[in-house]
Amino acid sequence: MSHRILLIDDEDDILEFIRYNLVKAGYEVYTASDGAEGLRLAARHRPHLILLDVMMPRMDGIETCRVLRADPTLRQTMVVFLSALGEEHHQIAGFGAGADDYIAKPIKPGLLMSRIRALLKRIDAEQEPALKIDSESHSVLRDGERIVLPRKEFALLALLASAPDRLFSREEIYAAVWGSEVVVGDRTIDVHIRKLRQKIGDGHIVTVKGMGYKYEK
């Protein structure tokens, strides 16, 4: 799985330098130049890790971190301050806002990448799949609670979850779940997706407008 990383910093040269190194290492990277833009990207892409500066226009890093921590859909996202404000009281303020770690600038690229790899390994070690799909009983376990699904809803979920992060077109879904011989309405998939989200939560099935759907762990 390619980890998603969001960089939020108002210095373009720093954004581009770090972004270049992260992309080169194989990560999926998004950048924002202030906290407000960062919040929009975080809600859209649900990154695994956010690197966040403290001093920024419009919304500073401390306030941004507090808003991120109040969002239940980002509860598993790791937030790390990367700031030139390395004094103890700044670090205390960062941890008080909900940060998982605080890295002081300047930091050498190799050391920064090493720290990021270690943080992402920690995420992978701590995360358990929120949903477990049981093909025999056509049910899922959500945080230990069994949810029994109708046949088509289960088939749709099983298809999407069979290849996490892969985009399935509407045509693929129709063929796999309903079969090419069956005629169904244009809104059939949307109705089933809506019902699935009501049962398993909004955080797993992602709509890619005009293209289809994908499953994210």
CSV table of C-alpha atoms in Angstrom, one decimal:
chain,number,residue,atom,x,y,z
A,1,MET,CA,0.0,0.0,0.0
A,2,SER,CA,1.2,3.5,-0.9
A,3,HIS,CA,1.0,5.7,2.2
A,4,ARG,CA,-0.6,9.1,1.7
A,5,ILE,CA,1.3,12.0,3.2
A,6,LEU,CA,0.0,15.6,3.4
A,7,LEU,CA,2.5,18.5,3.8
A,8,ILE,CA,1.2,21.8,5.1
A,9,ASP,CA,3.8,24.6,5.0
A,10,ASP,CA,3.7,28.2,3.7
A,11,GLU,CA,7.2,28.1,2.3
A,12,ASP,CA,7.1,26.8,-1.3
A,13,ASP,CA,10.7,25.8,-1.5
A,14,ILE,CA,10.3,23.6,1.6
A,15,LEU,CA,7.1,22.0,0.3
A,16,GLU,CA,8.7,21.2,-3.1
A,17,PHE,CA,11.9,19.9,-1.6
A,18,ILE,CA,10.2,17.5,0.9
A,19,ARG,CA,7.5,16.6,-1.7
A,20,TYR,CA,10.3,15.6,-4.2
A,21,ASN,CA,12.0,13.3,-1.7
A,22,LEU,CA,8.7,11.7,-0.6
A,23,VAL,CA,7.5,11.1,-4.2
A,24,LYS,CA,10.9,9.6,-5.0
A,25,ALA,CA,10.5,7.2,-2.1
A,26,GLY,CA,7.2,6.0,-3.5
A,27,TYR,CA,4.7,7.9,-1.3
A,28,GLU,CA,1.5,9.6,-2.5
A,29,VAL,CA,2.0,13.2,-1.6
A,30,TYR,CA,-0.3,16.2,-1.3
A,31,THR,CA,0.7,19.8,-0.4
A,32,ALA,CA,-1.0,22.8,1.1
A,33,SER,CA,0.3,26.3,1.8
A,34,ASP,CA,-1.9,27.0,4.9
A,35,GLY,CA,-4.0,25.3,7.5
A,36,ALA,CA,-7.4,26.0,5.8
A,37,GLU,CA,-6.3,24.4,2.6
A,38,GLY,CA,-4.7,21.6,4.5
A,39,LEU,CA,-7.9,20.8,6.2
A,40,ARG,CA,-9.8,20.5,2.9
A,41,LEU,CA,-7.1,18.2,1.5
A,42,ALA,CA,-7.1,16.1,4.7
A,43,ALA,CA,-10.9,15.6,4.5
A,44,ARG,CA,-10.7,14.7,0.8
A,45,HIS,CA,-7.7,12.3,0.8
A,46,ARG,CA,-7.5,11.0,4.5
A,47,PRO,CA,-3.7,10.9,4.6
A,48,HIS,CA,-1.9,8.4,6.8
A,49,LEU,CA,0.6,11.1,8.0
A,50,ILE,CA,0.4,14.9,8.1
A,51,LEU,CA,3.6,17.0,8.3
A,52,LEU,CA,2.5,20.4,9.7
A,53,ASP,CA,4.3,23.7,10.1
A,54,VAL,CA,3.4,25.9,13.1
A,55,MET,CA,3.7,29.5,11.7
A,56,MET,CA,1.4,29.9,8.8
A,57,PRO,CA,-1.1,32.5,7.5
A,58,ARG,CA,-4.9,32.2,7.8
A,59,MET,CA,-4.7,29.3,10.2
A,60,ASP,CA,-1.6,28.4,12.2
A,61,GLY,CA,-0.4,24.8,12.8
A,62,ILE,CA,-1.7,24.6,16.4
A,63,GLU,CA,-5.2,25.5,15.4
A,64,THR,CA,-5.0,23.2,12.4
A,65,CYS,CA,-3.9,20.3,14.5
A,66,ARG,CA,-6.8,20.9,17.0
A,67,VAL,CA,-9.3,20.8,14.1
A,68,LEU,CA,-7.8,17.7,12.7
A,69,ARG,CA,-8.0,16.0,16.0
A,70,ALA,CA,-11.7,16.8,16.3
A,71,ASP,CA,-12.5,15.1,13.1
A,72,PRO,CA,-13.5,11.4,13.8
A,73,THR,CA,-12.7,10.4,10.2
A,74,LEU,CA,-9.0,11.4,10.8
A,75,ARG,CA,-8.6,9.7,14.1
A,76,GLN,CA,-6.0,7.3,12.8
A,77,THR,CA,-4.0,9.9,10.9
A,78,MET,CA,-0.7,10.7,12.5
A,79,VAL,CA,0.0,14.4,12.9
A,80,VAL,CA,3.7,15.5,13.1
A,81,PHE,CA,4.9,19.1,13.5
A,82,LEU,CA,7.9,20.0,11.3
A,83,SER,CA,8.8,23.5,12.5
A,84,ALA,CA,11.7,25.9,13.0
A,85,LEU,CA,10.2,26.7,16.4
A,86,GLY,CA,12.0,24.0,18.3
A,87,GLU,CA,12.0,25.4,21.8
A,88,GLU,CA,10.5,23.3,24.5
A,89,HIS,CA,7.4,25.4,25.0
A,90,HIS,CA,6.6,25.2,21.3
A,91,GLN,CA,6.9,21.5,21.4
A,92,ILE,CA,4.7,21.3,24.5
A,93,ALA,CA,2.1,23.4,22.7
A,94,GLY,CA,2.2,21.1,19.7
A,95,PHE,CA,1.7,17.9,21.8
A,96,GLY,CA,-1.0,19.7,23.7
A,97,ALA,CA,-2.9,20.3,20.5
A,98,GLY,CA,-2.8,16.6,19.8
A,99,ALA,CA,0.4,16.0,17.7
A,100,ASP,CA,2.0,12.6,17.7
A,101,ASP,CA,5.5,13.9,17.2
A,102,TYR,CA,7.5,17.1,16.8
A,103,ILE,CA,10.5,17.4,14.5
A,104,ALA,CA,12.6,20.6,14.6
A,105,LYS,CA,13.9,22.3,11.5
A,106,PRO,CA,16.4,22.2,10.0
A,107,ILE,CA,16.7,18.5,9.6
A,108,LYS,CA,18.8,16.6,7.0
A,109,PRO,CA,16.8,14.9,4.2
A,110,GLY,CA,18.1,11.5,5.0
A,111,LEU,CA,17.3,11.8,8.7
A,112,LEU,CA,13.8,13.2,7.9
A,113,MET,CA,13.0,10.3,5.6
A,114,SER,CA,14.2,7.9,8.2
A,115,ARG,CA,11.9,9.5,10.8
A,116,ILE,CA,9.0,9.3,8.4
A,117,ARG,CA,9.6,5.6,7.6
A,118,ALA,CA,9.7,4.9,11.3
A,119,LEU,CA,6.4,6.8,11.9
A,120,LEU,CA,4.7,5.0,9.1
A,121,LYS,CA,5.8,1.6,10.4
A,122,ARG,CA,4.3,2.6,13.7
A,123,ILE,CA,1.0,3.3,12.0
A,124,ASP,CA,1.0,0.0,10.2
A,125,ALA,CA,1.8,-1.9,13.4
A,126,GLU,CA,-1.0,-0.2,15.3
A,127,GLN,CA,-3.7,-0.3,12.7
A,128,GLU,CA,-6.0,-3.3,12.5
A,129,PRO,CA,-8.5,-3.7,9.7
A,130,ALA,CA,-11.7,-2.0,11.0
A,131,LEU,CA,-13.8,-4.4,8.9
A,132,LYS,CA,-13.4,-8.1,8.6
A,133,ILE,CA,-15.4,-9.7,5.8
A,134,ASP,CA,-16.8,-13.2,6.4
A,135,SER,CA,-17.7,-14.8,3.1
A,136,GLU,CA,-19.3,-17.9,4.6
A,137,SER,CA,-21.9,-15.9,6.6
A,138,HIS,CA,-22.2,-13.0,4.1
A,139,SER,CA,-21.5,-10.7,7.0
A,140,VAL,CA,-18.8,-8.2,8.3
A,141,LEU,CA,-17.3,-7.6,11.6
A,142,ARG,CA,-17.1,-3.9,12.5
A,143,ASP,CA,-15.0,-3.3,15.6
A,144,GLY,CA,-16.1,-6.8,16.8
A,145,GLU,CA,-19.8,-6.2,16.0
A,146,ARG,CA,-21.4,-8.5,13.4
A,147,ILE,CA,-23.4,-6.9,10.6
A,148,VAL,CA,-25.4,-9.1,8.3
A,149,LEU,CA,-25.8,-7.8,4.8
A,150,PRO,CA,-28.2,-8.6,2.0
A,151,ARG,CA,-26.6,-10.6,-0.8
A,152,LYS,CA,-26.0,-7.8,-3.3
A,153,GLU,CA,-24.7,-5.4,-0.7
A,154,PHE,CA,-22.2,-8.1,0.5
A,155,ALA,CA,-21.2,-8.9,-3.1
A,156,LEU,CA,-20.6,-5.2,-3.7
A,157,LEU,CA,-18.5,-4.7,-0.6
A,158,ALA,CA,-16.5,-7.9,-1.2
A,159,LEU,CA,-15.7,-6.8,-4.7
A,160,LEU,CA,-14.4,-3.3,-3.7
A,161,ALA,CA,-12.5,-4.7,-0.7
A,162,SER,CA,-10.9,-7.4,-2.8
A,163,ALA,CA,-8.5,-4.7,-4.2
A,164,PRO,CA,-8.1,-1.8,-1.7
A,165,ASP,CA,-7.3,1.5,-3.3
A,166,ARG,CA,-8.2,0.3,-6.8
A,167,LEU,CA,-10.9,2.2,-8.7
A,168,PHE,CA,-13.8,0.1,-9.9
A,169,SER,CA,-15.8,1.6,-12.7
A,170,ARG,CA,-19.6,1.5,-12.6
A,171,GLU,CA,-19.5,-0.9,-15.6
A,172,GLU,CA,-17.2,-3.3,-13.8
A,173,ILE,CA,-19.4,-3.2,-10.7
A,174,TYR,CA,-22.6,-3.9,-12.6
A,175,ALA,CA,-21.0,-6.8,-14.5
A,176,ALA,CA,-19.5,-8.4,-11.4
A,177,VAL,CA,-22.4,-7.9,-8.9
A,178,TRP,CA,-25.5,-8.0,-11.1
A,179,GLY,CA,-24.2,-9.7,-14.2
A,180,SER,CA,-24.2,-8.5,-17.8
A,181,GLU,CA,-27.5,-10.1,-18.6
A,182,VAL,CA,-29.4,-8.2,-15.9
A,183,VAL,CA,-30.8,-4.8,-16.6
A,184,VAL,CA,-30.8,-2.5,-13.5
A,185,GLY,CA,-31.4,1.2,-13.0
A,186,ASP,CA,-28.7,3.9,-13.2
A,187,ARG,CA,-29.0,4.7,-9.5
A,188,THR,CA,-28.9,1.0,-8.3
A,189,ILE,CA,-25.2,1.2,-7.3
A,190,ASP,CA,-25.6,4.5,-5.6
A,191,VAL,CA,-28.5,3.2,-3.5
A,192,HIS,CA,-26.5,0.1,-2.5
A,193,ILE,CA,-23.4,2.2,-1.7
A,194,ARG,CA,-25.5,4.6,0.5
A,195,LYS,CA,-27.0,1.6,2.4
A,196,LEU,CA,-23.5,0.1,2.9
A,197,ARG,CA,-22.1,3.4,4.3
A,198,GLN,CA,-25.0,3.6,6.7
A,199,LYS,CA,-24.0,0.1,8.0
A,200,ILE,CA,-20.2,0.1,7.9
A,201,GLY,CA,-19.5,3.8,8.2
A,202,ASP,CA,-18.6,6.5,5.7
A,203,GLY,CA,-14.8,6.1,5.8
A,204,HIS,CA,-14.2,3.0,3.7
A,205,ILE,CA,-16.0,3.4,0.3
A,206,VAL,CA,-14.8,6.4,-1.6
A,207,THR,CA,-16.7,8.0,-4.5
A,208,VAL,CA,-14.5,9.1,-7.5
A,209,LYS,CA,-16.9,11.5,-9.2
A,210,GLY,CA,-17.8,10.5,-12.8
A,211,MET,CA,-15.6,7.4,-12.6
A,212,GLY,CA,-16.6,4.9,-9.9
A,213,TYR,CA,-15.8,3.7,-6.4
A,214,LYS,CA,-12.9,2.4,-4.4
A,215,TYR,CA,-12.4,0.8,-1.0
A,216,GLU,CA,-9.9,2.2,1.5
A,217,LYS,CA,-8.9,0.5,4.7
